[in-house]
CSV table of C-alpha atoms in Angstrom, one decimal:
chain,number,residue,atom,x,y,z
V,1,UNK,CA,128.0,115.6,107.8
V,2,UNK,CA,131.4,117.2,108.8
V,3,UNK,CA,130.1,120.3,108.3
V,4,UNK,CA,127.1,120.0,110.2
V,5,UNK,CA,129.0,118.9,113.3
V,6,UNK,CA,131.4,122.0,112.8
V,7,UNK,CA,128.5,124.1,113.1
V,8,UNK,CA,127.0,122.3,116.3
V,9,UNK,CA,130.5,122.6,118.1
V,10,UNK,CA,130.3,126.3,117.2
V,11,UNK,CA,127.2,126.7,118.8
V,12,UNK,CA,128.1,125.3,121.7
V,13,UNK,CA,131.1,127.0,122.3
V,14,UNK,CA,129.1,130.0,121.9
V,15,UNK,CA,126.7,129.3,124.1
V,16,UNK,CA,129.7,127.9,126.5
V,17,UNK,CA,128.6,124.3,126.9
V,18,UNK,CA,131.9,122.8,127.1
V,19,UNK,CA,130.6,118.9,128.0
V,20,UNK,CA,128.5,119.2,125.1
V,21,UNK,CA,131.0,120.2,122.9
V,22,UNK,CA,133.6,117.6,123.7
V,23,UNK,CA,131.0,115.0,123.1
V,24,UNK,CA,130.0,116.3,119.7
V,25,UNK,CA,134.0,116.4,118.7
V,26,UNK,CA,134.2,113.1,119.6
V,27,UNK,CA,131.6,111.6,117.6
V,28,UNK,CA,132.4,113.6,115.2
V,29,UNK,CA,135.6,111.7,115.4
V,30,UNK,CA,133.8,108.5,115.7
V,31,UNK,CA,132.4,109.3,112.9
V,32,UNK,CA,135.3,109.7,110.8
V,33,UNK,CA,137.2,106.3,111.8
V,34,UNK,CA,134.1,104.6,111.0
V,35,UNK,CA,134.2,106.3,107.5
V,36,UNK,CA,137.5,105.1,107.1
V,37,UNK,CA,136.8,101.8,108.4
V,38,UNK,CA,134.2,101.2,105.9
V,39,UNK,CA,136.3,102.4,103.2
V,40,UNK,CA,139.3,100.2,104.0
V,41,UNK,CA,136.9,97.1,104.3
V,42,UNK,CA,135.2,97.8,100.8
V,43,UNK,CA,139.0,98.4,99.1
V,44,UNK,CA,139.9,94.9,100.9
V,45,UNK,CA,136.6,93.3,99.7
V,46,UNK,CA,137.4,94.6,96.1
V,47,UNK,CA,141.0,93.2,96.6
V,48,UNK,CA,140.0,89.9,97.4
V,49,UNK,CA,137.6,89.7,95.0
V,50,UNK,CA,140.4,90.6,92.3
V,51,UNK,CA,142.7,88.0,93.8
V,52,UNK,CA,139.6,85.3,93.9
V,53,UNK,CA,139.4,85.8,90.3
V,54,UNK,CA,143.0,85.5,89.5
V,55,UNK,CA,143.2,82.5,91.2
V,56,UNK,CA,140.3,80.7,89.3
V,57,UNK,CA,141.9,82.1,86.0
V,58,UNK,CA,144.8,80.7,87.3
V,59,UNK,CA,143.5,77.2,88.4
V,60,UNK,CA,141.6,77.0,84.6
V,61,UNK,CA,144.9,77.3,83.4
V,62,UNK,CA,146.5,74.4,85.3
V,63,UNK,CA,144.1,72.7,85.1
V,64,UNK,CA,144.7,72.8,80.7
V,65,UNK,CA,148.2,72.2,81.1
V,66,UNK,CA,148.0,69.2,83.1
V,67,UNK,CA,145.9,67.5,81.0
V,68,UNK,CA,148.0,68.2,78.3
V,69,UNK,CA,150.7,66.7,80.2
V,70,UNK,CA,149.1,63.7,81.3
V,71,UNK,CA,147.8,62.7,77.7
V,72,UNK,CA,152.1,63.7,77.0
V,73,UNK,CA,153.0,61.6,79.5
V,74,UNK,CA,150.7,58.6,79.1
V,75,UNK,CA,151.8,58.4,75.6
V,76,UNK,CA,155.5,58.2,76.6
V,77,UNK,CA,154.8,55.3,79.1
V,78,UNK,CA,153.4,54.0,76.3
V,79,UNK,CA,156.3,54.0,74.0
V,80,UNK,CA,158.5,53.1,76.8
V,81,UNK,CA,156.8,49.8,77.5
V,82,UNK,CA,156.6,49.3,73.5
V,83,UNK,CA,160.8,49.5,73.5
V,84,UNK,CA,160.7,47.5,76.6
V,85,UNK,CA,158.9,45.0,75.0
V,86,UNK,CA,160.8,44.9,71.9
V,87,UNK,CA,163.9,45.2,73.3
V,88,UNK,CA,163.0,42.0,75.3
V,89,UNK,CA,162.0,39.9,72.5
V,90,UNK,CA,164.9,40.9,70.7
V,91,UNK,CA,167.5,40.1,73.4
V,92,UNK,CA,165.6,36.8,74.2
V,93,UNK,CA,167.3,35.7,70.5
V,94,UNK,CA,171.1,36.5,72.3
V,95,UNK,CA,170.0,33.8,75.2
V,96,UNK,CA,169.7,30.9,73.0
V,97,UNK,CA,172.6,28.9,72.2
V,98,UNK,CA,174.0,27.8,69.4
V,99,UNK,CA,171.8,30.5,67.1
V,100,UNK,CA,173.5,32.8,64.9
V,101,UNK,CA,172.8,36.6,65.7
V,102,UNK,CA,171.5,37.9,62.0
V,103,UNK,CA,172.1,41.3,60.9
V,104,UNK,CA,168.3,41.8,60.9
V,105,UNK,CA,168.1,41.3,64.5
V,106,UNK,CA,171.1,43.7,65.3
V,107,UNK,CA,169.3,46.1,63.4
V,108,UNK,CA,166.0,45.5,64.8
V,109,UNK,CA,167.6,45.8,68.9
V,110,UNK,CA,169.3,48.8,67.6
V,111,UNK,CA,166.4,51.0,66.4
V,112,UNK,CA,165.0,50.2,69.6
V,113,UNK,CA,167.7,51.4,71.8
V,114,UNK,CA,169.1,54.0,70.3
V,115,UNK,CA,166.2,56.5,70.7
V,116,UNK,CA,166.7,60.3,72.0
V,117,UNK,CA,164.4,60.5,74.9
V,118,UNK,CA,162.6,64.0,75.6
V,119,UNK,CA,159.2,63.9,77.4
V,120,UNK,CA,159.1,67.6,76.8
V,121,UNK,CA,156.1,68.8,79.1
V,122,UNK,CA,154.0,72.1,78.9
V,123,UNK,CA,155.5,74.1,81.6
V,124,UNK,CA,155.3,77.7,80.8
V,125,UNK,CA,152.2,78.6,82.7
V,126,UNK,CA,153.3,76.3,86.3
V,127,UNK,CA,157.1,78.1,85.9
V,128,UNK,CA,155.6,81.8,85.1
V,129,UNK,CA,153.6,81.7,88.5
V,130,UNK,CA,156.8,80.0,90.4
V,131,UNK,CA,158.6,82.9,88.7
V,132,UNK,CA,156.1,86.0,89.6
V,133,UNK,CA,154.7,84.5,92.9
V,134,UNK,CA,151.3,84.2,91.1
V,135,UNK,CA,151.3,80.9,92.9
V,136,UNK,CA,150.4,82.6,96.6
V,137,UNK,CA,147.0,83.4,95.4
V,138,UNK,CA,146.5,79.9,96.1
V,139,UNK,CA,145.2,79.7,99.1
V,140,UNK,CA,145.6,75.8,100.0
V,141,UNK,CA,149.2,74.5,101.3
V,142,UNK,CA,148.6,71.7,100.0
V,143,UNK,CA,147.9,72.4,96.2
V,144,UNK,CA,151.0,74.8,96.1
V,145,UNK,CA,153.1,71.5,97.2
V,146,UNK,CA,152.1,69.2,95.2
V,147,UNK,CA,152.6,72.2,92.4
V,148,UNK,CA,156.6,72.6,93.8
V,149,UNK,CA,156.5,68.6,93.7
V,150,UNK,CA,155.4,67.9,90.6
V,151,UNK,CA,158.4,70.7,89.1
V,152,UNK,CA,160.5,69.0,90.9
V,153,UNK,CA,160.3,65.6,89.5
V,154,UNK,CA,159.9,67.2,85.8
V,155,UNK,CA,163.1,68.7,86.7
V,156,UNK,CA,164.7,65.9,87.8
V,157,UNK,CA,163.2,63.0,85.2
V,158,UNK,CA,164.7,65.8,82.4
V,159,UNK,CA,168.3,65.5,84.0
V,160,UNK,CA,168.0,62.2,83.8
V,161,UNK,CA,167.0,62.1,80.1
V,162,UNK,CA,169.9,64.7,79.3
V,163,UNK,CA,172.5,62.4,80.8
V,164,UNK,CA,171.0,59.3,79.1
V,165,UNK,CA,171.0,61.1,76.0
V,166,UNK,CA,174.5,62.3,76.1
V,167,UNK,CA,175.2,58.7,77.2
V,168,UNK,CA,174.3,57.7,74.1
V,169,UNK,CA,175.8,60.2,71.6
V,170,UNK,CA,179.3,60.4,73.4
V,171,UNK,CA,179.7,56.2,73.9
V,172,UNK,CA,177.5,54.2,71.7
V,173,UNK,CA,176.5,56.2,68.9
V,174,UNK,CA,180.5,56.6,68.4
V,175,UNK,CA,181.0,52.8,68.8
V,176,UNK,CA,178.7,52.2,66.3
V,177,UNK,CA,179.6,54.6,63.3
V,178,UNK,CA,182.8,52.8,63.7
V,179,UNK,CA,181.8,49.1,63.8
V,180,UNK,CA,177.9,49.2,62.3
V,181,UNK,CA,177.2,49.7,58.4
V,182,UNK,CA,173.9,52.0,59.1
V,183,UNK,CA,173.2,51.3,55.2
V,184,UNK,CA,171.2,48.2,57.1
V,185,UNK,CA,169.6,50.7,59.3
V,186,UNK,CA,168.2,52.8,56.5
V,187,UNK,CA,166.3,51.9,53.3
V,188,UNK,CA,167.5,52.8,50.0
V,189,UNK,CA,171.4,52.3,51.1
V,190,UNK,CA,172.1,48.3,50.1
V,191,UNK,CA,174.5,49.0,47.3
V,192,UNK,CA,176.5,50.2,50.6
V,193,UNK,CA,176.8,47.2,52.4
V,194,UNK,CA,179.8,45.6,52.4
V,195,UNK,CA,180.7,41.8,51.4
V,196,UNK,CA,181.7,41.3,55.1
V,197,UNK,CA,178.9,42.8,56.2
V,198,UNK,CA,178.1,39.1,58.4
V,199,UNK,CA,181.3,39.0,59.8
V,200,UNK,CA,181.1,42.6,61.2
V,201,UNK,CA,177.7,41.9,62.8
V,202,UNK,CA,179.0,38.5,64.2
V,203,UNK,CA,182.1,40.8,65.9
V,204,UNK,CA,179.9,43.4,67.1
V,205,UNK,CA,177.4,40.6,68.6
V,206,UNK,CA,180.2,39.1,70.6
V,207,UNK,CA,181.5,42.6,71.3
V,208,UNK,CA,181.6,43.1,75.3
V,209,UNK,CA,181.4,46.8,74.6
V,210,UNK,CA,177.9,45.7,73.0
V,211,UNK,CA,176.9,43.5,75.3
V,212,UNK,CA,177.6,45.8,78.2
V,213,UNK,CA,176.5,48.7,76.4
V,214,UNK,CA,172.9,46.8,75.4
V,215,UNK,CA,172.7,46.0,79.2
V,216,UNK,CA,172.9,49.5,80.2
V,217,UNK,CA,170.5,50.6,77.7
V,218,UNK,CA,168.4,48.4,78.9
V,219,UNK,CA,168.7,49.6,83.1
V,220,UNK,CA,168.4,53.3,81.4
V,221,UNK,CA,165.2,52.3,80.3
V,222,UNK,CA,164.0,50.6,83.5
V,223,UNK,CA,165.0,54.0,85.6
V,224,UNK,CA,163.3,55.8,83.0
V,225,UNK,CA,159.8,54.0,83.3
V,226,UNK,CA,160.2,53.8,87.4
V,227,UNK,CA,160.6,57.7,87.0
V,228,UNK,CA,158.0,58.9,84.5
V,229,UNK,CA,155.5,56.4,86.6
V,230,UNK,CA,156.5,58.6,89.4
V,231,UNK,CA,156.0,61.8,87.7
V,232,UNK,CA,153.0,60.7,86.8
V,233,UNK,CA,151.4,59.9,90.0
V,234,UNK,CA,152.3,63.4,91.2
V,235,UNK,CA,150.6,65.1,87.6
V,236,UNK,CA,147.3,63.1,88.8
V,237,UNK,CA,147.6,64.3,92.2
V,238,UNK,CA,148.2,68.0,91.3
V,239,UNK,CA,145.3,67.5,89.0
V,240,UNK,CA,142.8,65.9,91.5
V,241,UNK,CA,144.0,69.0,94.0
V,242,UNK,CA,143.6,71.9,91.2
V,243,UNK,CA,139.7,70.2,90.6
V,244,UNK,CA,139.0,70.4,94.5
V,245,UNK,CA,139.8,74.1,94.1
V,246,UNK,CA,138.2,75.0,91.5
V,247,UNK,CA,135.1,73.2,92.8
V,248,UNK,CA,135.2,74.8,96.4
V,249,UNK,CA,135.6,77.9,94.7
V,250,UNK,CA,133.0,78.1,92.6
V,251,UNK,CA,130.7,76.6,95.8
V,252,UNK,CA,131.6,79.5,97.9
V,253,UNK,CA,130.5,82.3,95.4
């Protein structure tokens, strides 16, 4: 097509029809920025067709990892709620007077309260596209907040954990190795148990290291179960929003 232009602007100067010839270059110009313009709207189709699927592959994605999470998560409530429970029905044997604190309960509020706690959620794929800025292929404001949300309380509900964790192995786990015979704790151990085995849960009972300590245990726990209810709201939300996408996605194809 270039060529055949060339030829028609040679003709013309040949033949000395200057007007003519200015009109041909510039369509022949026209010509060209249209070809480019086509071009350059093809390579940005193909683009955002490449990003388009990117971002579906990474909604799918999400989408696996939060229900992971949530099944992770529900089962933690769970457990929390079953400490909570024993702990309370446990404790409700310290309120009544004149009742003699047996070893068996002792043991029985300790196994309860002296859990590591480690929620552990999938987070490799949600931190790899914080990490890369995969995340801007998502094109609603909203999704990508509740996605810097939701990290945000995972980080937060796991410093919470470490510091209740280390609470426990620096204070109470110390207190007891000196003042607890764990032979009650664990089966197979009796011949370890000492004659004044009663005596030493009796001091440990009226301890007010114990007593404080069972009472923060016990507020631990509460903040833990206000803060995992929290995190989960915000999984079920970035959830809910990653469906919507994927949906609206899929509609507009």
């Amino acid at each position: 097509m270039i060529k055949f232009f060339r030829k028609i602007r040679l003709r013309l100067i040949a033949e000395h029809r200057f007007r003519k010839y200015l009109l041909s270059a510039i369509g022949e110009i026209a010509l060209v920025v249209l070809g480019i313009l086509i071009a350059l709207g093809v390579n940005n189709w193909n683009l955002k067709r490449i990003d388009s699927k990117k971002e579906q592959q990474l909604i799918a994605k999400l989408i696996t990892q939060t229900t992971i999470n949530q099944e992770k998560v529900t089962e933690e409530i769970e457990f929390y709620h079953y400490v909570e429970t024993t702990s309370d029905s446990i404790l409700a044997v310290f309120k009544t007077k004149n009742v003699r604190i047996s070893q068996e309960d002792v043991t029985a509020l300790l196994s309860v309260l002296t859990f590591d706690y480690h929620l552990n959620l999938d987070m490799t794929i949600l931190t790899e596209a914080t990490e890369n800025a995969t995340l801007t292929l998502l094109d609603r404001d909203e999704l990508r907040e509740a996605i810097y949300d939701f990290k945000n309380a995972n980080d937060l509900f796991m410093q919470r954990e470490t510091i209740i964790n280390e609470d426990l192995q620096n204070h109470f786990m110390g207190y007891l190795y000196e003042h607890y015979n764990f032979a009650r704790y664990f089966s197979g151990y009796e011949y370890l148990i000492s004659e004044d085995a009663e005596q030493s849960t009796t001091e440990i009972t009226e301890s007010l290291f114990f007593k404080n300590y069972i009472v923060i245990r016990k507020l631990y726990l509460e903040e833990l179960i206000e803060n995992i209810e929290t995190l989960r709201l915000k999984l079920i939300q970035l959830q809910k929003l990653l469906y919507e996408e994927k949906n609206t996605s899929s509609s507009n194809r």
